[in-house]
CSV table of C-alpha atoms and ligand atoms in Angstrom, one decimal:
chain,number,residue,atom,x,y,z
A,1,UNK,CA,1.9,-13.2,-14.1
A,2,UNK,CA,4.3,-11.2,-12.1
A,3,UNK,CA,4.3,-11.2,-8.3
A,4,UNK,CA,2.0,-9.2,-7.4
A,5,UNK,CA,2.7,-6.9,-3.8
A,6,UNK,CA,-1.3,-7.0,-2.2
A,7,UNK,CA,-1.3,-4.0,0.5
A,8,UNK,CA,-4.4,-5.6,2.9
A,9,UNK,CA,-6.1,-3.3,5.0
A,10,UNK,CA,-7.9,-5.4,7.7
A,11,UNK,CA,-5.1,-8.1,7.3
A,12,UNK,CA,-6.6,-9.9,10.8
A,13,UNK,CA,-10.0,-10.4,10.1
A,14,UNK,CA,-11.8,-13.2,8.6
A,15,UNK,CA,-10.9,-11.6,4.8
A,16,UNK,CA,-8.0,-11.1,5.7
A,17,UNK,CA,-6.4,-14.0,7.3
A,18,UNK,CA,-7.8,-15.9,4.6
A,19,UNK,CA,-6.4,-14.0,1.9
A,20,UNK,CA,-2.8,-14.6,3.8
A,21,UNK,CA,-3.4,-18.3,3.1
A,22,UNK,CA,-3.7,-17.4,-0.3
A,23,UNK,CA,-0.5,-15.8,-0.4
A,24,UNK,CA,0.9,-18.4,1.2
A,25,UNK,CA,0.1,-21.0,-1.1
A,26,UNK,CA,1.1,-18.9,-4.2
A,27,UNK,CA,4.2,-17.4,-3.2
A,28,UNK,CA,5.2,-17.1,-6.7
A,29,UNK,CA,2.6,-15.2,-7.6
A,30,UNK,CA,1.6,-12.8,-4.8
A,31,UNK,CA,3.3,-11.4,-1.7
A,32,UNK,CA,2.2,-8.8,1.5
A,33,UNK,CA,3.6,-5.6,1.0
A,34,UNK,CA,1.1,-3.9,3.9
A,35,UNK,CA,-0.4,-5.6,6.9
A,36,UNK,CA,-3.1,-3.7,9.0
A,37,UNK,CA,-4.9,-4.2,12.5
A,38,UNK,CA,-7.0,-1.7,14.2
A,39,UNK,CA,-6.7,-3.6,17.8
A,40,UNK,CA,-4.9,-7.1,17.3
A,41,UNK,CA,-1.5,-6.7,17.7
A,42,UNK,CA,-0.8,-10.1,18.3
A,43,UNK,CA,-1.5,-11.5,15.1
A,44,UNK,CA,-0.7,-8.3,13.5
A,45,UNK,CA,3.0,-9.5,15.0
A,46,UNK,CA,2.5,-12.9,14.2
A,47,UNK,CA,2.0,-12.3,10.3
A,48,UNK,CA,4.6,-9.6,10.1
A,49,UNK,CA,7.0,-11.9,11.2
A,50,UNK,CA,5.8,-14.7,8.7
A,51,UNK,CA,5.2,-12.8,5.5
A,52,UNK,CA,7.8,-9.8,6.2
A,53,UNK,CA,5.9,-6.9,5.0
A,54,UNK,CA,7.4,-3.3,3.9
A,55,UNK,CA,5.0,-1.6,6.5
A,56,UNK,CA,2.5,-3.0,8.8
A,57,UNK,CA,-0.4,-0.3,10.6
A,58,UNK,CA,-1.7,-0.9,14.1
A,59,UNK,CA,-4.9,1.5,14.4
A,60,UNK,CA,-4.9,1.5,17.9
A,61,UNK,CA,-1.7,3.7,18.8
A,62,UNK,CA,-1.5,2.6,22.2
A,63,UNK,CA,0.0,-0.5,21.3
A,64,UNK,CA,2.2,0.9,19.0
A,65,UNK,CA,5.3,0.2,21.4
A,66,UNK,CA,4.4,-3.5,21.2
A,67,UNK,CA,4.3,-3.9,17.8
A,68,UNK,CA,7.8,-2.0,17.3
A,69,UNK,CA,10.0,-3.9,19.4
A,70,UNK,CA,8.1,-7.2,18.5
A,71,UNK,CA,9.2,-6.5,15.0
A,72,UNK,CA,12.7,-4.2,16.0
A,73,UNK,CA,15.4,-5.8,13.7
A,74,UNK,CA,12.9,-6.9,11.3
A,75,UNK,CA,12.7,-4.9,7.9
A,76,UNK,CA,9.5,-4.2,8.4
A,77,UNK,CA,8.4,-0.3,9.2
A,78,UNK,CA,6.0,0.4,11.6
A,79,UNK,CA,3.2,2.5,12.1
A,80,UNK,CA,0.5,3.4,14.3
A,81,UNK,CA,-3.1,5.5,14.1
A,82,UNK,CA,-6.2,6.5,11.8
A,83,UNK,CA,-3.7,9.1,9.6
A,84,UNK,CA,-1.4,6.3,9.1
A,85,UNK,CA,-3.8,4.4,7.6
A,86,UNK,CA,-4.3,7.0,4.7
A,87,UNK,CA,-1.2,7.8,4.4
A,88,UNK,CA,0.2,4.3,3.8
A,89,UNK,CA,-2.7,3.6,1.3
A,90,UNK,CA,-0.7,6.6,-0.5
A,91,UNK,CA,2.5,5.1,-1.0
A,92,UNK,CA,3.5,3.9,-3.9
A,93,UNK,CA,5.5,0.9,-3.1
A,94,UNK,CA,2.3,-1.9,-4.0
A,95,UNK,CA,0.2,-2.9,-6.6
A,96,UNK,CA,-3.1,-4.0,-5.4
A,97,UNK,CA,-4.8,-3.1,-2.5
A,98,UNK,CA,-7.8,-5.5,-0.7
A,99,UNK,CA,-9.6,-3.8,1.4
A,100,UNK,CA,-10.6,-6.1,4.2
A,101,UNK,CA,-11.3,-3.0,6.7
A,102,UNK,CA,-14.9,-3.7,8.0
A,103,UNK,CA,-17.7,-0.7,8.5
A,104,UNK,CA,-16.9,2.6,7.3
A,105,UNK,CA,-13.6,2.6,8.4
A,106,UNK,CA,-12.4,1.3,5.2
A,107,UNK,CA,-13.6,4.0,3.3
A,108,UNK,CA,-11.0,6.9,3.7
A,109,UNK,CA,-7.6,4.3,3.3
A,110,UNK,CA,-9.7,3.1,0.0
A,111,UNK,CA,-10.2,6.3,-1.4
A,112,UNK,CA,-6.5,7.1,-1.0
A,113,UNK,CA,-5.4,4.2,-3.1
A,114,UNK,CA,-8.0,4.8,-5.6
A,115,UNK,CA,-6.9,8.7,-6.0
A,116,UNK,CA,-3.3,7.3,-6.2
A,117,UNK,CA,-4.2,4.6,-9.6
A,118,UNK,CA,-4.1,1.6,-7.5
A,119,UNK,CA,-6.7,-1.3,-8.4
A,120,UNK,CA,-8.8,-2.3,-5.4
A,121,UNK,CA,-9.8,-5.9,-4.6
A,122,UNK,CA,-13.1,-4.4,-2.6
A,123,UNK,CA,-14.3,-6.5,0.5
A,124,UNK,CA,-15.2,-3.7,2.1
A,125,UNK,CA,-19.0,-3.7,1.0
A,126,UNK,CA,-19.4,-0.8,3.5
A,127,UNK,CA,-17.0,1.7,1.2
A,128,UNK,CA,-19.5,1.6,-1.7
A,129,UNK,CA,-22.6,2.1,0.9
A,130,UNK,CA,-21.6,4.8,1.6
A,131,UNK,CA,-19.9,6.9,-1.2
A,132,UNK,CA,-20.7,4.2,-4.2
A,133,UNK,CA,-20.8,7.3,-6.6
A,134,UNK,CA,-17.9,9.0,-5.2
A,135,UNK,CA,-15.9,5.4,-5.2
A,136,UNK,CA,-17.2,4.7,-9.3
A,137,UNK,CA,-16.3,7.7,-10.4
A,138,UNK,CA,-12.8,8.3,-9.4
A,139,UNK,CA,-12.3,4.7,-10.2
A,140,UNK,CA,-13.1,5.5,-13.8
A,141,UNK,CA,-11.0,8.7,-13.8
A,142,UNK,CA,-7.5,6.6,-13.0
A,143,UNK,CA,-9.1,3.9,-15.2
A,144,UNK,CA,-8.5,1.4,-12.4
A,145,UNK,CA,-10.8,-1.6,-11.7
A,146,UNK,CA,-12.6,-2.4,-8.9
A,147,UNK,CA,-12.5,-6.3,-8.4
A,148,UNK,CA,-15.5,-7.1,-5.6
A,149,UNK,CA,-14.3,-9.9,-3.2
A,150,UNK,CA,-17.7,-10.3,-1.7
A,151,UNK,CA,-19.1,-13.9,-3.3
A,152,UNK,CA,-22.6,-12.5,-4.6
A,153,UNK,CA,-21.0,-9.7,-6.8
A,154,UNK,CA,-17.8,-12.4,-7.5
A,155,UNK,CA,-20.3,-14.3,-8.9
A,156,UNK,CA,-21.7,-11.6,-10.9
A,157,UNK,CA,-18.2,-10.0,-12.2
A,158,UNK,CA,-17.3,-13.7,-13.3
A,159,UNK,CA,-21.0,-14.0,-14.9
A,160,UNK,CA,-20.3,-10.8,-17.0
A,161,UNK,CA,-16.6,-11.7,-18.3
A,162,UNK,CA,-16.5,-11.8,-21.6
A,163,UNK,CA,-20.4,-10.2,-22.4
A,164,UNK,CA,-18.8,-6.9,-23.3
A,165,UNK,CA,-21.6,-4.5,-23.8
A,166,UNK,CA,-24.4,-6.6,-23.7
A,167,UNK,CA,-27.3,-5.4,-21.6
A,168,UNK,CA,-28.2,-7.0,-18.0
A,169,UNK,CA,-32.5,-7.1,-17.6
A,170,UNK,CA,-31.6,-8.2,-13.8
A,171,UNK,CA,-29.3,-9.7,-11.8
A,172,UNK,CA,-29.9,-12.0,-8.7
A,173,UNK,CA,-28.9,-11.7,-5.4
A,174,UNK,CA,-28.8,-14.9,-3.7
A,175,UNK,CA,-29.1,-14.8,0.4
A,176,UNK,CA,-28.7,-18.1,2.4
A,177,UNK,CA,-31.4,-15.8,5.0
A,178,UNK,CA,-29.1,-16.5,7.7
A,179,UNK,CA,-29.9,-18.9,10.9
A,180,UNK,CA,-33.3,-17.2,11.6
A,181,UNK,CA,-35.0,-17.9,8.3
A,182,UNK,CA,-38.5,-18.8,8.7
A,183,UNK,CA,-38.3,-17.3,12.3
A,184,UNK,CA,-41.2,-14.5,12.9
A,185,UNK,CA,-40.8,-11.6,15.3
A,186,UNK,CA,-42.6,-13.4,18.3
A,187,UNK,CA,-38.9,-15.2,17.9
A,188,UNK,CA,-36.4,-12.7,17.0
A,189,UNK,CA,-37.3,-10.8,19.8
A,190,UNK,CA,-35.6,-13.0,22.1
A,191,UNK,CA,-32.7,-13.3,20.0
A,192,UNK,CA,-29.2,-13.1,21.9
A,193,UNK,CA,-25.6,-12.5,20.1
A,194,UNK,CA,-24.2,-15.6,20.5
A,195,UNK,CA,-27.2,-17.7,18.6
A,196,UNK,CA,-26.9,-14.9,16.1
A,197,UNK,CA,-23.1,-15.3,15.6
A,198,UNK,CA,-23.9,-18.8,14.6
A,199,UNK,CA,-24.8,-18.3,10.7
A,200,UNK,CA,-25.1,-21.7,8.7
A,201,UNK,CA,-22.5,-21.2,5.7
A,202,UNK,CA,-20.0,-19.4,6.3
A,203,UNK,CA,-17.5,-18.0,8.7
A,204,UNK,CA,-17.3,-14.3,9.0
A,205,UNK,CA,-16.6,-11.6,11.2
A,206,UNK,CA,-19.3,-9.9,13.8
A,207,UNK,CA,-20.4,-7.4,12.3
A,208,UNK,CA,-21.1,-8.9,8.9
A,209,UNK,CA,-22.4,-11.8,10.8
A,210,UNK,CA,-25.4,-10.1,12.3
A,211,UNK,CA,-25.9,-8.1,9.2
A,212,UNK,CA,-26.7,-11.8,7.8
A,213,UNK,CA,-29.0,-12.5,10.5
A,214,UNK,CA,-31.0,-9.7,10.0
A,215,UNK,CA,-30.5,-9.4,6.4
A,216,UNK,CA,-29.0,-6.0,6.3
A,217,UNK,CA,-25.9,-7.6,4.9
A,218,UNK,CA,-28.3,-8.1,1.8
A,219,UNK,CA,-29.7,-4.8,1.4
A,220,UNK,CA,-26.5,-3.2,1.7
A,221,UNK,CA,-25.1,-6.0,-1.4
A,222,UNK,CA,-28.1,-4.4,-3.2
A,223,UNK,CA,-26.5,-1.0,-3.3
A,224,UNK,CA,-23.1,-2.4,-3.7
A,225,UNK,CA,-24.3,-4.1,-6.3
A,226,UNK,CA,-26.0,-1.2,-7.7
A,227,UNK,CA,-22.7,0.4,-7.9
A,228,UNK,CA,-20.3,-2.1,-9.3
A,229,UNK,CA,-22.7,-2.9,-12.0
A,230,UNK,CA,-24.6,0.4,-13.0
A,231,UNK,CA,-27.6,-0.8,-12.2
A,232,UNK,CA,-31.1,0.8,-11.6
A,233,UNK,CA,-33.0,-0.1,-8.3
A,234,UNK,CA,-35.4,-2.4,-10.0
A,235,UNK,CA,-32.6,-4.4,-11.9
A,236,UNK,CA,-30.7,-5.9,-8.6
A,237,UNK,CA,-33.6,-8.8,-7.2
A,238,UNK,CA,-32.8,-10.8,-3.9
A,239,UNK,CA,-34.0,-14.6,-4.1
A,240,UNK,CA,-33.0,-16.7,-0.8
A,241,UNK,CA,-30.9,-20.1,-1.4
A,242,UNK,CA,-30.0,-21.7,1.9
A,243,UNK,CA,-27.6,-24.0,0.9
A,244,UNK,CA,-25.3,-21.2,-0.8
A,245,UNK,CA,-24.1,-22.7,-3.9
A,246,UNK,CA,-25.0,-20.5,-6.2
A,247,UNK,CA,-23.7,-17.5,-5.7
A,248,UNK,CA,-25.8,-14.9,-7.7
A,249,UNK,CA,-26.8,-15.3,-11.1
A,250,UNK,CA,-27.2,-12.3,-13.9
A,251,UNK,CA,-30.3,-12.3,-16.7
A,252,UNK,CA,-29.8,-11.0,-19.8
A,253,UNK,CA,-31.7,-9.1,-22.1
A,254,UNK,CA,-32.4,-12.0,-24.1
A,255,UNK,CA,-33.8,-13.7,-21.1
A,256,UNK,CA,-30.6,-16.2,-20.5
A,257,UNK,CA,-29.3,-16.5,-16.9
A,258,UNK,CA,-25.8,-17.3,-16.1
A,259,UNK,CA,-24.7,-18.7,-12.7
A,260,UNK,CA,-21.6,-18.7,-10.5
A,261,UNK,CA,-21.7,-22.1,-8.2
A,262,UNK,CA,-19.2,-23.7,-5.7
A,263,UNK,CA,-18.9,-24.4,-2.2
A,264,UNK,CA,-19.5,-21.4,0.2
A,265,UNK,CA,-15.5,-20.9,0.7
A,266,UNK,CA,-14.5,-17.0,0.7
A,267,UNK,CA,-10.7,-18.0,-0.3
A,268,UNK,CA,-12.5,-18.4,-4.1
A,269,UNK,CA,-13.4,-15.0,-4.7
A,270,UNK,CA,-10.4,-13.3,-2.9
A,271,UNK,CA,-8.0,-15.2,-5.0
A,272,UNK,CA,-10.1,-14.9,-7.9
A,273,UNK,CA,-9.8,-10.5,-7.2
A,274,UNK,CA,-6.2,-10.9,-6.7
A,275,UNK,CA,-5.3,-12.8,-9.5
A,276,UNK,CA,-7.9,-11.5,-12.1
A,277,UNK,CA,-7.9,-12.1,-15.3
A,278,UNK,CA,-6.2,-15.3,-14.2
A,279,UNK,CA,-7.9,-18.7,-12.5
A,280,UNK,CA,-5.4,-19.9,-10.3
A,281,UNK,CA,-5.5,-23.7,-9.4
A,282,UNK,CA,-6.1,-24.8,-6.1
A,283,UNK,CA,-7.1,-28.1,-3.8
A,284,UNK,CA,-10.6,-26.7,-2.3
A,285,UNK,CA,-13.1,-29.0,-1.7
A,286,UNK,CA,-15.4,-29.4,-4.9
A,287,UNK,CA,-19.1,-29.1,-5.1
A,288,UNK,CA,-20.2,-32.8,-6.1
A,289,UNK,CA,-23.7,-32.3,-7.9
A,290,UNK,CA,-24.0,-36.0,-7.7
A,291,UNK,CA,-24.4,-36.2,-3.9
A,292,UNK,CA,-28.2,-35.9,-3.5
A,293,UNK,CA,-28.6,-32.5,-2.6
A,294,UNK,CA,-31.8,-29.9,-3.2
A,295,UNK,CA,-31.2,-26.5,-4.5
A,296,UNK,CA,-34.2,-24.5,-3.1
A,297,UNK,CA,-35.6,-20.8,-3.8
A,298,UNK,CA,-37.7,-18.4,-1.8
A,299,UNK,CA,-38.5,-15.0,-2.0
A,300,UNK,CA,-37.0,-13.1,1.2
A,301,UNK,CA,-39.3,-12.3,3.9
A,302,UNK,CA,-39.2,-8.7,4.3
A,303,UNK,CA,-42.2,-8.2,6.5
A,304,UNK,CA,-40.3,-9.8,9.1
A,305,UNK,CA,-36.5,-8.8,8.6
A,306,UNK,CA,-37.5,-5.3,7.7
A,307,UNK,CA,-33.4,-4.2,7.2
A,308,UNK,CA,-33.9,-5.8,4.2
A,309,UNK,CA,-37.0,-3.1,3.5
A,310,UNK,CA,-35.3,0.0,5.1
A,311,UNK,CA,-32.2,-0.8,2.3
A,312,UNK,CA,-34.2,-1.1,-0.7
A,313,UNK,CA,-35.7,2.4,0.8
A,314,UNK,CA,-31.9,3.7,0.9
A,315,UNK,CA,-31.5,2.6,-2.6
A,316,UNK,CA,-34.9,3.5,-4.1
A,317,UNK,CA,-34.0,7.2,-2.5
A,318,UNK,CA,-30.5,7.4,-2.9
A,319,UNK,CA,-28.3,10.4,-2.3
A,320,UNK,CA,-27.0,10.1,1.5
A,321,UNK,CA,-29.9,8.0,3.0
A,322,UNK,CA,-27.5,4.7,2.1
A,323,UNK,CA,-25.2,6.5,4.2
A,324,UNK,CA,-27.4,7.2,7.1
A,325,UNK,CA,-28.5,3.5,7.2
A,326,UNK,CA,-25.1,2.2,7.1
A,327,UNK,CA,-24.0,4.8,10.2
A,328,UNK,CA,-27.1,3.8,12.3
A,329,UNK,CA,-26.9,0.2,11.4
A,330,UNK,CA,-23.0,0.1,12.6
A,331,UNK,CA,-23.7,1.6,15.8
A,332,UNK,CA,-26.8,-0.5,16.3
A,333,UNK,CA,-24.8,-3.5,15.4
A,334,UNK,CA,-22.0,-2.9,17.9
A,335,UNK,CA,-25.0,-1.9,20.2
A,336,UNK,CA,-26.2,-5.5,20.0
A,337,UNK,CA,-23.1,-7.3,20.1
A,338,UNK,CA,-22.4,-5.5,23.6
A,339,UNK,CA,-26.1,-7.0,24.4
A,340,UNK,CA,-27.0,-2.9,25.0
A,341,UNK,CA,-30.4,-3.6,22.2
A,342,UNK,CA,-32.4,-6.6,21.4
A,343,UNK,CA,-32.0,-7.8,17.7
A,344,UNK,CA,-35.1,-5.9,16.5
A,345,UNK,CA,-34.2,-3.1,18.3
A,346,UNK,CA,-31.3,-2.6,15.3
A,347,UNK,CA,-34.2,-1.9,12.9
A,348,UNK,CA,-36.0,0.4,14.8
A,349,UNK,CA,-33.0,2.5,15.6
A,350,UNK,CA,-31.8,2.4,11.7
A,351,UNK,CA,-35.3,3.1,10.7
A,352,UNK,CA,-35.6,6.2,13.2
A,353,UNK,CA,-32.1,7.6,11.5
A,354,UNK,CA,-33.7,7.6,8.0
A,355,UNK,CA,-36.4,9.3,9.2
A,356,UNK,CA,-35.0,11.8,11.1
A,357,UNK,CA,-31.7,13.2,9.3
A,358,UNK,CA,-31.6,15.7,6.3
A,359,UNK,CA,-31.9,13.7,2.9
A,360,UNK,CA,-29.1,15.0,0.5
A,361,UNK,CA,-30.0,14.3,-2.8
A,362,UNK,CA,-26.2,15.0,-4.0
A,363,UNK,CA,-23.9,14.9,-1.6
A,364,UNK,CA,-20.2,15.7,-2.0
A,365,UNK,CA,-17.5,13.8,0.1
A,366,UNK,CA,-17.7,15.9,3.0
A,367,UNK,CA,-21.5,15.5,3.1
A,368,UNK,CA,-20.9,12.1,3.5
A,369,UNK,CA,-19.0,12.5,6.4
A,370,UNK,CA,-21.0,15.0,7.7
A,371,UNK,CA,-23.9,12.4,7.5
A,372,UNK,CA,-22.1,9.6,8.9
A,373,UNK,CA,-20.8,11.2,11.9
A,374,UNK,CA,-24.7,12.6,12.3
A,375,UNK,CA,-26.2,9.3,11.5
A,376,UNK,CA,-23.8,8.1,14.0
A,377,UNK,CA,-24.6,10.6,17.0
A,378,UNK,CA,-28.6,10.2,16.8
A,379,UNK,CA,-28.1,6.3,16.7
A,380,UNK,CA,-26.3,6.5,20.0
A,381,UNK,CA,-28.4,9.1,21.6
A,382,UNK,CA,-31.2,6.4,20.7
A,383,UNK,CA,-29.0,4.0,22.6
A,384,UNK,CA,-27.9,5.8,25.2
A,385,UNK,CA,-24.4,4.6,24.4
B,430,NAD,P1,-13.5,-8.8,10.6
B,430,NAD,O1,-14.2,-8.1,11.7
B,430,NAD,O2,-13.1,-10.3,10.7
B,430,NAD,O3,-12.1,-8.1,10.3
B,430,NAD,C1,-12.0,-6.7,10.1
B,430,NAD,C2,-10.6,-6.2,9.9
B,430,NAD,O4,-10.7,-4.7,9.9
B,430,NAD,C3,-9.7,-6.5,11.0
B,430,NAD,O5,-8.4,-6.7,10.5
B,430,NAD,C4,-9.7,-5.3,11.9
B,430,NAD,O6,-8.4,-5.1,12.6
B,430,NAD,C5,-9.9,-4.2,10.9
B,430,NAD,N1,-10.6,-3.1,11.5
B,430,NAD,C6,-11.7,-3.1,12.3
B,430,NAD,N2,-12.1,-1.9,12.6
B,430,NAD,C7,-11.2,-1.0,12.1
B,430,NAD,C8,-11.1,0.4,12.2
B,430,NAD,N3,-11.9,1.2,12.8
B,430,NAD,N4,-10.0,0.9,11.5
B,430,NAD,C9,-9.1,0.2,10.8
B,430,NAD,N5,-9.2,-1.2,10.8
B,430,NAD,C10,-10.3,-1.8,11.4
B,430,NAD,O7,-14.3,-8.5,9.3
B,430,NAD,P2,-14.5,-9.5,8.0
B,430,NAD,O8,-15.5,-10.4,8.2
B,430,NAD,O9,-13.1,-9.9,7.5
B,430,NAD,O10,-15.1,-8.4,7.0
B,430,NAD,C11,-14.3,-7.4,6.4
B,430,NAD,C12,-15.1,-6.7,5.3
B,430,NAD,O11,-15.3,-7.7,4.3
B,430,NAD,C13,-16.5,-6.2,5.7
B,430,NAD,O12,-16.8,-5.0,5.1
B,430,NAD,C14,-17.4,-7.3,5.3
B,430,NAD,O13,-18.7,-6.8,5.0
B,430,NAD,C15,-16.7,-7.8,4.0
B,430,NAD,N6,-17.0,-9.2,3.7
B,430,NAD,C16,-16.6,-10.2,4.5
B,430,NAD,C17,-16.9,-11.5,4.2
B,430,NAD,C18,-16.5,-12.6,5.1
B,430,NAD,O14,-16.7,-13.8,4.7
B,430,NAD,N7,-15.9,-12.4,6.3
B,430,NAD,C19,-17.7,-11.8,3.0
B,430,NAD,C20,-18.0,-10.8,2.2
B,430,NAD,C21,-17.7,-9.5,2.5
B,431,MG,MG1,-21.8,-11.5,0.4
């Protein structure tokens, strides 16, 4: 394999920082052609300086000035603001973008290097949400894949190489349910931020975080799943696992399931998207089925974490209504996180959005905007924000 030059959009979050390590330790076979940050200049700086990018992006333009004359006499060009971020997804100069760019945000820089034939490690769940039929079709156009970096639909994409055409009956979402599972409401009520930051497995961002807490980050892998795979409504099944190891499994038409197992480690399926078709070896730490351990299943409680129930609603209805969940679900998120709502106040205000914007059954691009910025307004004017 030829080095390949990764443009990563979101290079300082959790996705990104870890796919720098990966990078790192594969010099040979990878290297950063594009760094992003919307507000994080520092580390923005930092990695700029280490892996000597073409062009790094800071969103937040006011600290443009930093950035420049922390890099001045570097090679590396930089750039500043939302535009930016489109226009450097434009540029021919890499071959693989992963977008790491959480929320919606992501969306418009992703589109750009789809429309210009680049293939897409996609981490960016929130992208596929959001315009999923949009994002599939003018993938197929340019004939370029879409490698998911998120574990469940790794899993799945590794389950399904080498089955060709061969018919999927179901494939299963597995959910570790988060560090409330088994709470009821007369609990989650109380919930603050920082006990919800804590999630069991893995290490992630804030806003994907939460979504695990209240198991919207499982209804919105339902439609991204949906859209990766083709797959009707009834086909994509969530089953919770709490001790993450298996990582989704796919059935068959003849009734055989395959799994994809491993430690919990994000730096698996990022490497795996970068480096597809190829394995690449590496030094994690190994799943040992030896060490007594229990693999457990339950169904999902949806009566209680009812984001799970308003996304299988957005999916069952489809159109914009995934759109308007993931626009109130952001804003009641950040809402949250700035302790402005109580945790179950997120449902209600992404529950009152579906209800109350205009269901598009077809939407073109600008509808989806349209909705988004809608969805957006009525969740804060629910807010107050
Ligand atoms: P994060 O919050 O740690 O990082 C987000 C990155 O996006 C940062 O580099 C930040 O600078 C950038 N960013 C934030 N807002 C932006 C904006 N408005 N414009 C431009 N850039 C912006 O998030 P993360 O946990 O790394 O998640 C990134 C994406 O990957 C999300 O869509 C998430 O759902 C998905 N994902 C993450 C994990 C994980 O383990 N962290 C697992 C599966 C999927
Ligand atoms: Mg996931």
């Amino acid at each position: 394999m030829s080095q390949k030059r990764i443009a990563i959009f979101g290079s300082t979050g959790s996705i990104g920082t870890q796919a720098l390590d990966v990078i790192a330790a594969n010099p040979a076979l990878f290297s950063a052609e594009i760094l992003t940050a919307q507000t994080n200049d520092t580390l923005l700086i930092k990695q700029a300086l280490e892996f000597k990018p073409n062009m790094v992006v800071i969103g937040d333009e006011k600290k443009y000035a930093t950035v420049k004359d922390a890099l001045a006499g570097t090679d590396t060009k930089v750039w500043a603001g939302e535009q930016a971020l489109e226009d450097v997804a434009a540029m021919d100069c890499y071959d693989m973008m992963l977008a790491a760019i959480v929320g919606y945000a992501g969306l418009k820089p992703t589109l750009k290097a789809i429309e210009i034939g680049k293939p897409i490690a996609l981490a960016n769940k929130e992208t596929l949400v959001v315009a999923g039929d949009i994002i599939m079709r003018k993938s197929a156009e340019k004939k370029i894949p879409i490698i998911p970096v998120d574990s469940e639909h790794s899993a799945i994409f590794q389950c399904l190489v080498g089955e060709g055409k061969n018919r999927i009956e179901k494939i299963i979402l597995t959910a570790s349910g988060g560090p409330f599972l088994g709470k009821k409401p007369n609990f989650l009520v109380n919930v603050k931020k920082d006990h919800a930051l804590q999630h069991p497995n893995w290490s992630m961002g804030a806003k994907i975080t939460i979504d695990s807490a209240t198991l919207m980050n499982k209804g919105l892998e339902m439609i991204e799943a949906k859209w990766l795979f083709n797959l009707a409504p009834e086909q994509v099944q969530v089953l919770v696992h709490p001790q993450s190891i298996i990582h989704s499994m796919v059935q068959f038409e003849d009734g055989s399931i395959k799994a994809q197992m491993g430690l919990p480690d994000m730096k698996l399926p990022i490497q795996y998207a970068m480096a597809f078709p190829q394995r690449i070896s590496n030094d994690f730490p190994r799943y040992d089925f030896r060490k007594p351990a229990s693999l457990t299943f339950e169904e999902p409680d949806i009566k209680t974490f009812r984001n799970l129930a308003l996304a299988m609603e957005a999916l069952k209805q489809g159109g914009n209504m995934p759109c308007i969940l993931n626009a109130a679900n952001e804003i009641a998120v950040y809402a949250f996180l700035r302790n402005r709502i109580g945790f179950l106040d997120m449902t209600e205000v992404v529950e009152q959005a579906m209800n109350k914007l205009p269901f598009i059954a077809n939407p073109t691009l600008e509808e989806y905007f349209e909705t988004d910025g809608e969805a957006r307004n009525f969740a804060a004017s629910l807010i107050h924000m």
